[in-house]
Tab-separated table of C-alpha atoms in Angstrom:
chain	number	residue	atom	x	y	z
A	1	UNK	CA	116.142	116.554	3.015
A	2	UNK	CA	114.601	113.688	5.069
A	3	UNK	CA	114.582	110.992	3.307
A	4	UNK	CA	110.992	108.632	3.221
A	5	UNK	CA	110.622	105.429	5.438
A	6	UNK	CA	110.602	102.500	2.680
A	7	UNK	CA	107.944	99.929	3.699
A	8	UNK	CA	108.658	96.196	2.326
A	9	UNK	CA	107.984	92.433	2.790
A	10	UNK	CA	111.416	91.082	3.016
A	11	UNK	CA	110.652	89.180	6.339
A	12	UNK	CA	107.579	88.282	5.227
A	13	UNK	CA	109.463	86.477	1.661
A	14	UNK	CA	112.490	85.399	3.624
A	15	UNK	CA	110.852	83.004	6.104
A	16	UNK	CA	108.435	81.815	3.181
A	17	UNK	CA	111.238	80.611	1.704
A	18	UNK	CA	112.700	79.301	4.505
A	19	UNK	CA	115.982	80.905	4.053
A	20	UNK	CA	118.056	82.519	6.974
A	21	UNK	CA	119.091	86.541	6.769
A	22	UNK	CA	122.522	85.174	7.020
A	23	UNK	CA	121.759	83.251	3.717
A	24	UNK	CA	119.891	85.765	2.102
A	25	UNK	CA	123.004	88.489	2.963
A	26	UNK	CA	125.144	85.948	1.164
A	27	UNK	CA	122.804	86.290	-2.368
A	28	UNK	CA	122.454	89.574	-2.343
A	29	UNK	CA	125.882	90.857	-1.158
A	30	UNK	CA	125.537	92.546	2.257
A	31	UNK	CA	126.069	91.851	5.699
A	32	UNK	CA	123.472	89.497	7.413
A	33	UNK	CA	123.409	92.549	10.250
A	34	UNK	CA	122.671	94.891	6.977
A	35	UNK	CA	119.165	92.181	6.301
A	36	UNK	CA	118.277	93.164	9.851
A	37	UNK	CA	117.978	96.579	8.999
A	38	UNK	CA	115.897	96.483	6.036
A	39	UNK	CA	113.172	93.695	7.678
A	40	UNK	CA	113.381	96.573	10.338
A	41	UNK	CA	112.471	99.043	8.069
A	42	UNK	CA	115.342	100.989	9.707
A	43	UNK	CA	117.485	101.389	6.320
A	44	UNK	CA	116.031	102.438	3.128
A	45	UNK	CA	118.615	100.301	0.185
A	46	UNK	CA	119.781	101.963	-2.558
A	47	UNK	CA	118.670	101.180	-5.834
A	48	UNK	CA	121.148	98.609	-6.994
A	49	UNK	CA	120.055	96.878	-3.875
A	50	UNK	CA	116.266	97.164	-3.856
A	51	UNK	CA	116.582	95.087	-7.942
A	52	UNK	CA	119.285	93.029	-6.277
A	53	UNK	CA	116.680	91.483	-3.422
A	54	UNK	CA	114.150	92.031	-6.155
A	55	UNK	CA	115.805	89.662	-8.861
A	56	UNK	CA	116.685	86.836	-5.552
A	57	UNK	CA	112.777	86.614	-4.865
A	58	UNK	CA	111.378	86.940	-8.296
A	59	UNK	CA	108.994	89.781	-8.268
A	60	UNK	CA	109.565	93.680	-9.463
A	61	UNK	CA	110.708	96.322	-7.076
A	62	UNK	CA	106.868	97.235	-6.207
A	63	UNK	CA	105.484	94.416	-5.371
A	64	UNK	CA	108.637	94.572	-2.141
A	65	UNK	CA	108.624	97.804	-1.700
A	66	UNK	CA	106.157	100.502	-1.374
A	67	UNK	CA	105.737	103.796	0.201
A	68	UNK	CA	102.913	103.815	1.857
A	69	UNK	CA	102.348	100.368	4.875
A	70	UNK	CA	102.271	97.425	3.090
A	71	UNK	CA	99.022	94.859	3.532
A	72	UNK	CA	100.240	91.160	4.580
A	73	UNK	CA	99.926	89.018	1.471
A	74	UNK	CA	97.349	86.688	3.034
A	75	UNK	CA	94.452	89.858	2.949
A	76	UNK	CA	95.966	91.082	-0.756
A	77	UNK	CA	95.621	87.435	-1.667
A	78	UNK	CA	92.129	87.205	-0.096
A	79	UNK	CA	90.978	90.226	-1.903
A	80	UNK	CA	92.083	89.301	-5.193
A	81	UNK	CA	90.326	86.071	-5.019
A	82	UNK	CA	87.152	87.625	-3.704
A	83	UNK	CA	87.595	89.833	-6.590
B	1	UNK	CA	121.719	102.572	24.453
B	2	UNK	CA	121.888	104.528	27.313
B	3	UNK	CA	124.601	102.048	28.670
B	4	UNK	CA	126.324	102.848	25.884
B	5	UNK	CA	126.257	106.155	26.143
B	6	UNK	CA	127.136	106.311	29.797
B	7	UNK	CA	129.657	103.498	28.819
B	8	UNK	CA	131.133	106.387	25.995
B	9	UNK	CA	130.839	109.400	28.842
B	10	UNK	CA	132.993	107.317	30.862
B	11	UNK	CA	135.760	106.621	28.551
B	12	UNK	CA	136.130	110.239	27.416
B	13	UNK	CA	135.689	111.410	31.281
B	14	UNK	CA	138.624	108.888	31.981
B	15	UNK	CA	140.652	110.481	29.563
B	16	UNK	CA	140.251	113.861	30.491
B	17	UNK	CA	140.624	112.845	34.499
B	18	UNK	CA	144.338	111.128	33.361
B	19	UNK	CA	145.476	113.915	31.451
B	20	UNK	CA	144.293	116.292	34.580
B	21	UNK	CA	146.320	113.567	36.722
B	22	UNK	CA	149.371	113.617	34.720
B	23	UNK	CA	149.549	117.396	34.247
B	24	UNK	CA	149.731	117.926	38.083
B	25	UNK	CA	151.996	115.019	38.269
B	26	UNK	CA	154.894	117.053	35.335
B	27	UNK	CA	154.136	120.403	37.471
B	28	UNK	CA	155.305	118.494	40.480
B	29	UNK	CA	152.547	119.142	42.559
B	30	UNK	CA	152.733	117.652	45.798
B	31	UNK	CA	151.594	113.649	46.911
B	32	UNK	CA	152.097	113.417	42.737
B	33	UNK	CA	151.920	109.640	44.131
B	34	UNK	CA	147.796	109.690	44.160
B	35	UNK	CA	148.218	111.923	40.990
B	36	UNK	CA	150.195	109.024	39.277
B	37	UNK	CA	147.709	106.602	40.968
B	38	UNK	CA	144.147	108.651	39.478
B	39	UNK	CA	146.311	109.149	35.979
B	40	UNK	CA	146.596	105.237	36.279
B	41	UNK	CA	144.123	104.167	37.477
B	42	UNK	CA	142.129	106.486	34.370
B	43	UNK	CA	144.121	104.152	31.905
B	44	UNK	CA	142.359	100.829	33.191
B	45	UNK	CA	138.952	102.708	33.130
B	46	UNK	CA	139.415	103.778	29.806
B	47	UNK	CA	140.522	100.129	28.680
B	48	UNK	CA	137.491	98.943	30.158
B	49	UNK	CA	135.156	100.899	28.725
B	50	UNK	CA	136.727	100.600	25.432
B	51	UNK	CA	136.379	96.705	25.557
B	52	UNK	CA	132.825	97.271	26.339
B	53	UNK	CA	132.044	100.297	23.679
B	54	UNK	CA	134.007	99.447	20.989
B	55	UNK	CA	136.012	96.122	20.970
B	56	UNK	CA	132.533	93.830	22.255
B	57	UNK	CA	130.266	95.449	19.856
B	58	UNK	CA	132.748	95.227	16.797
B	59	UNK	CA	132.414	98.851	16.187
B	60	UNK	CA	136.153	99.266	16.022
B	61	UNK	CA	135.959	96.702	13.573
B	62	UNK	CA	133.597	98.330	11.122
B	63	UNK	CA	135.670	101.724	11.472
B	64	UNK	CA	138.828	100.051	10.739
B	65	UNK	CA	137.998	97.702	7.881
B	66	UNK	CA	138.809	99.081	4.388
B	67	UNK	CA	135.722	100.441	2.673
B	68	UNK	CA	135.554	97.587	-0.350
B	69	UNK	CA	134.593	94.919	2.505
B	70	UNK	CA	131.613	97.174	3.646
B	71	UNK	CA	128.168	96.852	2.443
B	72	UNK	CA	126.248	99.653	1.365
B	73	UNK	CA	124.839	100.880	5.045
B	74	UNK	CA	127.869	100.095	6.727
B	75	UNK	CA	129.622	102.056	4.138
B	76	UNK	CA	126.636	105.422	4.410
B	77	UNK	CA	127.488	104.518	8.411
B	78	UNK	CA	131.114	105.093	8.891
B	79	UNK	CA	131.206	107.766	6.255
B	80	UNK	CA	128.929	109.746	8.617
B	81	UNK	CA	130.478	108.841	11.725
B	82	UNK	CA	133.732	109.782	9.917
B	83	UNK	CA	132.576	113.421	8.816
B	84	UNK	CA	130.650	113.846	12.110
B	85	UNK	CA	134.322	112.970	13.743
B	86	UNK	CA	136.503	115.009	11.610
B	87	UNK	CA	134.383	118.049	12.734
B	88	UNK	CA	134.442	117.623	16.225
B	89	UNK	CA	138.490	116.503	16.303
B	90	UNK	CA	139.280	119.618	14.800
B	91	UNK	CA	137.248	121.539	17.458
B	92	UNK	CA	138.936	119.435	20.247
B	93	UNK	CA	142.472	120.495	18.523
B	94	UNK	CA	141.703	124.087	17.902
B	95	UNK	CA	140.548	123.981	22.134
B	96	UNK	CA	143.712	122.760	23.032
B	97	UNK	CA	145.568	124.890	20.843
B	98	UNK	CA	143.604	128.310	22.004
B	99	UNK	CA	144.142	126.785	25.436
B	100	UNK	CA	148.073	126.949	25.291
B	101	UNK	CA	147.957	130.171	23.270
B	102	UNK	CA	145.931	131.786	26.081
B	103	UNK	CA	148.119	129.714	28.933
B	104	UNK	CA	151.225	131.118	27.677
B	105	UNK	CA	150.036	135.013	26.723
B	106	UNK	CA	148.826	134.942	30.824
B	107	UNK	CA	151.805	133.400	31.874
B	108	UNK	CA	149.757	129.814	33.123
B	109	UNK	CA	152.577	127.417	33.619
B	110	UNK	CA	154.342	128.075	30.656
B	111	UNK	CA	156.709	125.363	30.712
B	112	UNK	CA	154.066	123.163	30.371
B	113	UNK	CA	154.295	121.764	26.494
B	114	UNK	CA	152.574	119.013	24.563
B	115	UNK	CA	152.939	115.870	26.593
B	116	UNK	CA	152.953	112.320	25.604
B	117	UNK	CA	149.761	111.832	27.544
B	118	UNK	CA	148.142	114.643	25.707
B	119	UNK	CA	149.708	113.302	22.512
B	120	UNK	CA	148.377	109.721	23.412
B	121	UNK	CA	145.155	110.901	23.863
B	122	UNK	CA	144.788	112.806	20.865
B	123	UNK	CA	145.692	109.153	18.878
B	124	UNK	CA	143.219	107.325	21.171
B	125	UNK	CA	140.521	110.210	20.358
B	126	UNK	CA	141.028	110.533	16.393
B	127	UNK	CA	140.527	106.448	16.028
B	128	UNK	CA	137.822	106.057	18.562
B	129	UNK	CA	135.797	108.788	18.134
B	130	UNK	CA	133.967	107.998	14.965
B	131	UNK	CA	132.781	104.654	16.738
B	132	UNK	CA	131.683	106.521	20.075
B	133	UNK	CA	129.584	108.733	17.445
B	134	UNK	CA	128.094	105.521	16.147
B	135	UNK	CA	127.566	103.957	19.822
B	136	UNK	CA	126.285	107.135	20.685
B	137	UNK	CA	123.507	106.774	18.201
B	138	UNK	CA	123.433	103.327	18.637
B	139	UNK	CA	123.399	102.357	14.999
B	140	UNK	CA	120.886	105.103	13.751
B	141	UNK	CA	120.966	105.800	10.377
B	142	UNK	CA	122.207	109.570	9.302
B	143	UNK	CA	119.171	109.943	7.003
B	144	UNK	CA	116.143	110.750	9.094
B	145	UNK	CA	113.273	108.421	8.656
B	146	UNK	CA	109.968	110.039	9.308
């Protein structure tokens, strides 16, 4: 079974907070090479992971992750404002 | 990665030139001299490329580090690369093996028996060849992405 392509906004999260991948690896257990992946979109985490990176930035699983190509956060922020 | 996979050709194609080198050097074929120099001259190449393929890149490194220091992908990774290897090592073995049965039943030189070369080799082949797997795909996933 193919397995889907995760979309997420851990690059986008990680470099508002300023924090290297080699740093980020370090809080949520994997290898800074492993943080690569996932900005990538190249490696879809495993559960335990995707609550592990979602408890480090502070927001649930769906607001990171999605199926389906993510919007930047500027235009979601923009609409919801308009709104 | 197509350096790398040239880079992986090479190694393998060394291997298989030295043990073709050595085997005419035990049947005593004449000017065994160049023989002993290809056979050689096969071991450098294949030290090269394994700097280059698997020392540089720190693959041998991720297939030789105990599983409770990998991460999750790494772990998916060489679990593949060790399953995908597994499968093809016992091919290579059951080649060799129909390849002496069938040398011997025909009368091939049959005092021609498992060498140290050949031996060698076989070492070299089961450690490196779940890294050359993962060169080869140059750190693609197993699982498929669409």
């Amino acid at each position: 079974m193919k397995a889907r392509r995760l979309y997420n906004r851990i690059a986008a999260l990680r470099v508002e907070r300023g924090i290297s991948r080699k740093e980020l690896a370090e809080q949520i257990g994997v290898n800074f090479q492993t943080v690569g992946y996932l900005e990538r979109q190249e490696y879809n985490p495993s559960l335990d992971l995707a609550f592990r990176i979602s408890e480090y930035f502070g927001f649930p699983v769906e607001f990171i992750f999605s199926i389906t190509v993510m919007k930047p956060m500027s235009e979601e922020l923009y609409q919801q404002n308009s709104e | 990665m197509k350096r790398r996979r040239i880079q992986v050709t090479v190694n393998y194609a060394a291997l298989l030139l030295m043990n073709i080198a050595f085997y005419f050097v035990y049947i005593g074929k004449s000017a065994s001299h160049i023989y002993d120099v290809i056979g050689l001259t096969s071991i450098v190449v294949v030290g090269v490329t394994f700097r280059s393929v698997h020392w540089k890149t720190g693959i041998w490194k991720l297939t030789h580090t105990k599983s409770k220091e990998l991460d999750e992908r790494e772990l998916t990774l060489t679990h593949w690369a060790l399953s995908q290897s597994y499968a093809w090592f016992a091919v290579i073995c059951l080649v060799i093996m129909f390849a002496f049965a069938l040398s011997s039943r025909m009368n091939i030189c049959p005092q021609y028996t498992i060498s140290i070369p050949l031996v060698g080799s076989l070492i070299y082949l089961s450690h490196t060849l779940p890294g050359s797997i993962i060169a080869w795909k140059a750190g693609k996933l197993p699982e498929d992405t669409e």
